[in-house]
Short mmCIF file of C-alpha atoms in Angstrom, two decimals:
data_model
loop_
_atom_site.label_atom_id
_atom_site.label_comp_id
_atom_site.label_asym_id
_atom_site.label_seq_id
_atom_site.Cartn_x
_atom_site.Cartn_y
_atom_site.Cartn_z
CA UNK A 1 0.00 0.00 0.00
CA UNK A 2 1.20 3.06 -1.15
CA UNK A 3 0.56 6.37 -1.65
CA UNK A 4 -0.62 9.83 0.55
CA UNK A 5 -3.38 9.95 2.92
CA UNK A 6 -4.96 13.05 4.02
CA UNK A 7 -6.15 13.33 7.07
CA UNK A 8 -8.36 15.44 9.17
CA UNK A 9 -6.92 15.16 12.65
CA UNK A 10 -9.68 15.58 15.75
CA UNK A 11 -8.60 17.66 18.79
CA UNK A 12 -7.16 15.37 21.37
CA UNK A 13 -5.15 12.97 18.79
CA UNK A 14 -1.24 13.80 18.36
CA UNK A 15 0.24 13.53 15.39
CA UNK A 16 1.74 10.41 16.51
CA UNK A 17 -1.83 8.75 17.31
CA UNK A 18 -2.46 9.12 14.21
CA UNK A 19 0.53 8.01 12.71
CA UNK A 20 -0.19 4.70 15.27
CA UNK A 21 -3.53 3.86 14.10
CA UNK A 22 -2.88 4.26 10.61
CA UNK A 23 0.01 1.52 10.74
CA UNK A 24 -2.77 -0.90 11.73
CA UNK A 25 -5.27 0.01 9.28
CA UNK A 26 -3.26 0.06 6.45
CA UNK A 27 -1.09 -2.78 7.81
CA UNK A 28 2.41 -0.87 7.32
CA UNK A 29 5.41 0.24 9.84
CA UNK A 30 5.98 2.54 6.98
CA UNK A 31 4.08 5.84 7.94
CA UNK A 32 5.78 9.86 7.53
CA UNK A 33 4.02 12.73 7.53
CA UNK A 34 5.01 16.20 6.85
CA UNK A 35 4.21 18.54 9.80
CA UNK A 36 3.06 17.72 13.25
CA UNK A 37 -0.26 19.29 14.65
CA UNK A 38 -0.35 19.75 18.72
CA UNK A 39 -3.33 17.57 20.21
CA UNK A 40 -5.33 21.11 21.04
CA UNK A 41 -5.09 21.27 17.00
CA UNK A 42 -7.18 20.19 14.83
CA UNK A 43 -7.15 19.86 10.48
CA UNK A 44 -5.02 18.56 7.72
CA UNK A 45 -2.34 16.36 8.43
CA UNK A 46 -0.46 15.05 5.18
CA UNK A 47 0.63 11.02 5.36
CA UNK A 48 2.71 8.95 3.50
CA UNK A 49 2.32 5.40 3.38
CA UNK A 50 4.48 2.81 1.72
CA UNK A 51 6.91 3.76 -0.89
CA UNK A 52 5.45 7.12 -0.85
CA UNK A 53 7.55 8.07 2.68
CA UNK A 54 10.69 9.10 0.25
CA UNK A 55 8.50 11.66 -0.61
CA UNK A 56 8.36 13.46 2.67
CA UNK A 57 11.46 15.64 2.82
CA UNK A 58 9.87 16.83 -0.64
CA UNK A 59 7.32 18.42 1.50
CA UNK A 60 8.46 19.85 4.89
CA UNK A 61 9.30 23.37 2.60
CA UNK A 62 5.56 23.63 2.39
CA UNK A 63 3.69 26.71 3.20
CA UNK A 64 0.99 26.05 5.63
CA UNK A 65 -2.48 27.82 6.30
CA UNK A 66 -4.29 28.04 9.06
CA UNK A 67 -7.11 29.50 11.02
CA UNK A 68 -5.98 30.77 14.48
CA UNK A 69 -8.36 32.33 17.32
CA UNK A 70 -6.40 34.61 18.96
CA UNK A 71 -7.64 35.54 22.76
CA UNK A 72 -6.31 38.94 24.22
CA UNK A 73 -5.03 39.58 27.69
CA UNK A 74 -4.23 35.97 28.25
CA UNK A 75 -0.60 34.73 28.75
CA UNK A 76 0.38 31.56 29.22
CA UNK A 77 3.32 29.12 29.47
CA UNK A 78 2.46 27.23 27.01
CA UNK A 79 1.29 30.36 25.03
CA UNK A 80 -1.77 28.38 24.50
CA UNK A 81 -4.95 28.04 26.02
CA UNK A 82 -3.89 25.09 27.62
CA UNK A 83 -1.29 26.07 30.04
CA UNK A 84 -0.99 27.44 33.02
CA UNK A 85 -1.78 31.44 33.09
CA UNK A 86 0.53 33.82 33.80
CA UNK A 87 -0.74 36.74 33.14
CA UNK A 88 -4.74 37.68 32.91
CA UNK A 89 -6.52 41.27 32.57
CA UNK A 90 -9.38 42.40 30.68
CA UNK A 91 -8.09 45.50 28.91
CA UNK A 92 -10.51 45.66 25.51
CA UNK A 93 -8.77 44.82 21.57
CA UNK A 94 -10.46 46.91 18.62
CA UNK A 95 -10.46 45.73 15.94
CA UNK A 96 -8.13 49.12 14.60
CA UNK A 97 -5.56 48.70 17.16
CA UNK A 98 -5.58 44.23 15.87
CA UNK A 99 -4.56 45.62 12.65
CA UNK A 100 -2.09 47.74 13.53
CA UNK A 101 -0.33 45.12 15.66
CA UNK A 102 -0.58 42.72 12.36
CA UNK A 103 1.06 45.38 9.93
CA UNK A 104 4.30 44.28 11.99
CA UNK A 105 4.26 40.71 11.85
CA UNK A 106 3.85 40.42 7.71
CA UNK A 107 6.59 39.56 6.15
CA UNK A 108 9.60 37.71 7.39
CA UNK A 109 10.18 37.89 10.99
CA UNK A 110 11.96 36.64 13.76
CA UNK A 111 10.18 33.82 16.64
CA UNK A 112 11.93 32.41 19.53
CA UNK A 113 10.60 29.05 19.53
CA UNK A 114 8.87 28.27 22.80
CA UNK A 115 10.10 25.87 25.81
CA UNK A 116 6.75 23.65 25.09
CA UNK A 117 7.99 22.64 21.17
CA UNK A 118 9.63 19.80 20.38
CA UNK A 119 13.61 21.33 19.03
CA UNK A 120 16.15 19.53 21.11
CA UNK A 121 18.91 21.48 22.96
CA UNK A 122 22.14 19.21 24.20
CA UNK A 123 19.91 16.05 23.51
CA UNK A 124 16.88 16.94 25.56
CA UNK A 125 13.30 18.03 23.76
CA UNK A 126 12.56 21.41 25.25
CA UNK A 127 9.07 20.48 26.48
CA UNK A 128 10.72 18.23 28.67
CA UNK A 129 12.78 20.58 30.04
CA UNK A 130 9.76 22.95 30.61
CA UNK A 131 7.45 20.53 32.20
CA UNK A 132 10.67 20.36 35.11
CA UNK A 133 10.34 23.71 35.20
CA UNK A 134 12.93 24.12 33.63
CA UNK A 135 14.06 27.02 30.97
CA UNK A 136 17.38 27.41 28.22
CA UNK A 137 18.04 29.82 25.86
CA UNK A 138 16.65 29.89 21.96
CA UNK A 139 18.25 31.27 18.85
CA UNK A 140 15.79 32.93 17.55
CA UNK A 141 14.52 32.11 14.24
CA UNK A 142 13.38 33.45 10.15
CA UNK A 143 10.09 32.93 9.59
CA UNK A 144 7.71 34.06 6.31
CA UNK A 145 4.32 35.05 7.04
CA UNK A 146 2.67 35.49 3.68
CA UNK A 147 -0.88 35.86 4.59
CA UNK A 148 -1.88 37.31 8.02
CA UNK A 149 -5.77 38.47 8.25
CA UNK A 150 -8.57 39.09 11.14
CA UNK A 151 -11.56 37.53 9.60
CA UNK A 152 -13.32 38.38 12.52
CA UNK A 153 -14.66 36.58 16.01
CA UNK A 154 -15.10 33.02 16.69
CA UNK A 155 -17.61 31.41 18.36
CA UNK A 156 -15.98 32.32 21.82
CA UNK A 157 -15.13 35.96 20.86
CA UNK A 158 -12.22 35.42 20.05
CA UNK A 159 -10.06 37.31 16.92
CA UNK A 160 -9.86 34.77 13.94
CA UNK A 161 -6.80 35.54 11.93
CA UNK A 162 -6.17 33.55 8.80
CA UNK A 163 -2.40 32.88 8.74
CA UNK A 164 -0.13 31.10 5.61
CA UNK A 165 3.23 30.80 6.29
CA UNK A 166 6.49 29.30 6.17
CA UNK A 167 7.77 26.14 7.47
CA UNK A 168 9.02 26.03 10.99
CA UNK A 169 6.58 28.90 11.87
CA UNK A 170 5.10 28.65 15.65
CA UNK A 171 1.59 29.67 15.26
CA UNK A 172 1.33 30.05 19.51
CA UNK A 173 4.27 32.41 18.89
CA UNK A 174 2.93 34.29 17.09
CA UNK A 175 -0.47 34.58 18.92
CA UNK A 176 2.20 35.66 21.85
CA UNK A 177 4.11 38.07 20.24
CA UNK A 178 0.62 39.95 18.86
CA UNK A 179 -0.43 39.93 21.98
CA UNK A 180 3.00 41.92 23.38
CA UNK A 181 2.69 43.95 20.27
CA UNK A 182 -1.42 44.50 22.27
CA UNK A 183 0.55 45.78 25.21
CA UNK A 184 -2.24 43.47 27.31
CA UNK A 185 -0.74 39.90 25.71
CA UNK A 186 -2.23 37.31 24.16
CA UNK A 187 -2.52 33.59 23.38
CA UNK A 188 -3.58 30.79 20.72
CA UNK A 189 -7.38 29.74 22.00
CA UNK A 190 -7.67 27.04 18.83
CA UNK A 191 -6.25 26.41 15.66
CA UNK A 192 -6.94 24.31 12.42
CA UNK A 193 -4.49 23.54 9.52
CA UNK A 194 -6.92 24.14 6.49
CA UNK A 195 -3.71 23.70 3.96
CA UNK A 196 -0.26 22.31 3.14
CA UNK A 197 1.20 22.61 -0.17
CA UNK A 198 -1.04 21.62 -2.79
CA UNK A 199 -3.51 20.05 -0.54
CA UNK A 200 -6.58 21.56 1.35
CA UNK A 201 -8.11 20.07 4.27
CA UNK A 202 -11.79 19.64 2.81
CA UNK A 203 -10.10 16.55 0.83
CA UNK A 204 -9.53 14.93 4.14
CA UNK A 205 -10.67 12.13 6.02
CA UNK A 206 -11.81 11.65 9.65
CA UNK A 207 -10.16 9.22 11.71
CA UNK A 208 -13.84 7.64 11.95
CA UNK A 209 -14.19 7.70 8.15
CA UNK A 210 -10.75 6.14 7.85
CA UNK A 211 -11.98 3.52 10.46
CA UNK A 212 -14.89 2.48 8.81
CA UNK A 213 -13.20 2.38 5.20
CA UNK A 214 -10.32 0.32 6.64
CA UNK A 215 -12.90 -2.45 7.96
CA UNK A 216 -14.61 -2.44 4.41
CA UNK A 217 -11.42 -3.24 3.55
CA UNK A 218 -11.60 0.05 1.00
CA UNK A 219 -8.51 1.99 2.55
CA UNK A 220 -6.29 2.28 -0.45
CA UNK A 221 -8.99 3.60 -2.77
CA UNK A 222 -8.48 7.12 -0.49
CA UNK A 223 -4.67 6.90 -1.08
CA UNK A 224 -3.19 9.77 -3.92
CA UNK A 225 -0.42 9.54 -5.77
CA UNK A 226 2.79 10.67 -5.14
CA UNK A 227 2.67 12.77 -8.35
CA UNK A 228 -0.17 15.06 -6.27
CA UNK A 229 2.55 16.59 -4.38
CA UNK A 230 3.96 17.86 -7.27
CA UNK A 231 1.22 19.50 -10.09
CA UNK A 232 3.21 21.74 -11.29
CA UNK A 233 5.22 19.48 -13.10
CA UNK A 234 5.14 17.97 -16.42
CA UNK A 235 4.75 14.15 -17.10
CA UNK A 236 7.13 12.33 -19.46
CA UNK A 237 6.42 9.03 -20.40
CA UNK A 238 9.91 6.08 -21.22
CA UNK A 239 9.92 3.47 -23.01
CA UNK A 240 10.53 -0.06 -21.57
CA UNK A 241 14.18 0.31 -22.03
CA UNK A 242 14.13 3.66 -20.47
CA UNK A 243 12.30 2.32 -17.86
CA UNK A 244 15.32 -0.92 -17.48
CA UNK A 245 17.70 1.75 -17.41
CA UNK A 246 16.28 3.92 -14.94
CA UNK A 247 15.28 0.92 -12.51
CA UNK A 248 18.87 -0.01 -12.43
CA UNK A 249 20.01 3.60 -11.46
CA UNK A 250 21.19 4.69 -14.95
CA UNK A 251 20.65 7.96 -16.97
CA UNK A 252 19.14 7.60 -20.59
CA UNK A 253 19.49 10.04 -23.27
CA UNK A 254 16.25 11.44 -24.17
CA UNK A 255 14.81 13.96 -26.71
CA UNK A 256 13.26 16.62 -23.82
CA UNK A 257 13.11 19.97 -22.43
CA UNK A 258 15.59 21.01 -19.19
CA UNK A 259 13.87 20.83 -15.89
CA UNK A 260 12.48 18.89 -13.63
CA UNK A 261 9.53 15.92 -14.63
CA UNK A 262 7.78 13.56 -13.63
CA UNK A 263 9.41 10.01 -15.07
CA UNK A 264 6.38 7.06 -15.83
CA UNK A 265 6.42 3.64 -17.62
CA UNK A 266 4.54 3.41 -20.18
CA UNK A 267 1.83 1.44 -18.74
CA UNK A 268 1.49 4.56 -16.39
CA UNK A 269 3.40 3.94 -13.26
CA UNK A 270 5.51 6.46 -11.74
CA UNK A 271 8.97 6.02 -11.46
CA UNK A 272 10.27 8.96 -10.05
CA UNK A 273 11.42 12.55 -9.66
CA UNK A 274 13.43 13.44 -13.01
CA UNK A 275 15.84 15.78 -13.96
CA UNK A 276 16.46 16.70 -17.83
CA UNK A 277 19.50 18.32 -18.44
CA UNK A 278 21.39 18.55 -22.05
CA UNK A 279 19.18 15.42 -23.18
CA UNK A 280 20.06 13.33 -20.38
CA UNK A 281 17.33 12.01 -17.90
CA UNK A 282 18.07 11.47 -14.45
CA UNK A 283 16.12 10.07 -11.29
CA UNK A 284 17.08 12.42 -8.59
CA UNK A 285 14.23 10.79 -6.20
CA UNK A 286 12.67 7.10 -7.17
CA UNK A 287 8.78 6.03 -6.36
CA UNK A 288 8.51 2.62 -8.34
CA UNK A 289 8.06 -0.41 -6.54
CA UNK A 290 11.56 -2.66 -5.90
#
């Protein structure tokens, strides 16, 4: 079984949950994804099952997008919701002064990734550190915020911003950092991934859907192809002694534009992520099954 699964991950489940259960329903150790969500999260989380895990470091540079309630004059350790408060009042956001705290977060930027994240520092995860109370210094880091937007209140009141950004972006940062920007602080009340990349999370599954497909034994009709992670590109079609050459790690010499491709038999299976240069084909990244 192989191929990418989108999922729509339910508040509660972490990343690796999810990861767990779908080795048993698809009946594979074989399981990558390419960007956690924390368990207060919720929306699109992008698997790869099978062959299609070589795929993965193809998308971590993703942009992401994501809806974000923001909730003003709380701080927190955790710089979400669910951690313990640290600072509380009740001085009022308008929705001018929101937007004038956003102007200065478009754009690249600079985050100091927080204690509760999962970078590791001489060895040690930093949550672990910070849940023994524990604190170390952070490099800060360069992070792209392309999109950054109040689309209004929430269901709680809260500001909904509509963020799409780089990778490695900390969306409870950023709540944080509005919120000291505020002058009264702030902090990430709920968030949902609605993209990655090329895919959007209405074309996900629930883990019940996914459940109930796996026991109809109808699991791998929801699997995409690899080529999905890639539209952009064009598809070039070998013939079957291309396709003997390229299976045993060769080049072939090939009448085609420069740039990259997509490389498929021709009875239509994908072989990999090519590279044309100065009529020579090369896999730089293989898919077909050994």
């Amino acid at each position: 079984m192989n191929g990418i699964l989108l999922v729509d991950k339910p508040q509660g489940w972490t990343s690796f949950d999810v990861a767990a259960k779908l080795k048993g329903l698809c009946h594979t150790r074989r399981i990558g994804h390419s960007g956690t969500l924390d368990p207060m999260a919720t929306g699109l989380l992008v698997m790869f099952i099978g062959r299609a895990t070589r795929a993965v470091s193809y998308a971590e540079n993703h942009e992401k997008r994501y809806l974000a309630s923001l909730r003003p004059g709380l701080v927190t350790d955790t710089q979400d919701n669910t951690g313990h408060v640290l600072k509380s009042c009740d001085a009022p956001v308008s929705p001018e002064q929101l937007e004038e705290a956003l102007c200065a977060f478009r754009g690249e930027i600079w985050q100091i990734p927080p204690m509760y994240s999962a970078i590791q520092v001489n060895g040690q995860r930093l949550y672990n550190i910070a849940r023994r109370g524990g604190e170390v210094e952070r490099a800060p880091r360069s992070v792209t915020i392309h999109r950054l937007d109040c689309l209004g209140t929430d269901e709680n009141g809260d500001y909904l911003l509509d963020v799409r950004c780089s990778k490695g972006t900390y969306i409870r940062t950023l709540c944080h950092d509005i919120g000291a920007a505020l002058g009264c602080g702030a902090c990430l009340s709920a968030l949902r991934r609605v993209e990655a990349g090329a895919f959007h999370v209405n074309d996900a599954h629930t883990m019940d859907e996914l459940i109930a497909t796996a026991d109809a034994g109808r699991i791998e009709q929801l699997l995409l192809g690899v080529e999905t992670m890639f539209p952009g590109l064009r598809h070039l079609h070998v013939d079957a002694e291309g396709e003997r050459r390229l299976r045993c790690g060769n080049s072939i010499s090939i009448d085609e534009p420069e740039g990259d491709c997509l490389a498929y038999s021709t009875q239509g299976e994908l072989l990999g992520l090519g590279h044309m240069e100065d009529g020579v084909l090369q896999l730089v990244k293989s898919f077909y099954e050994v």
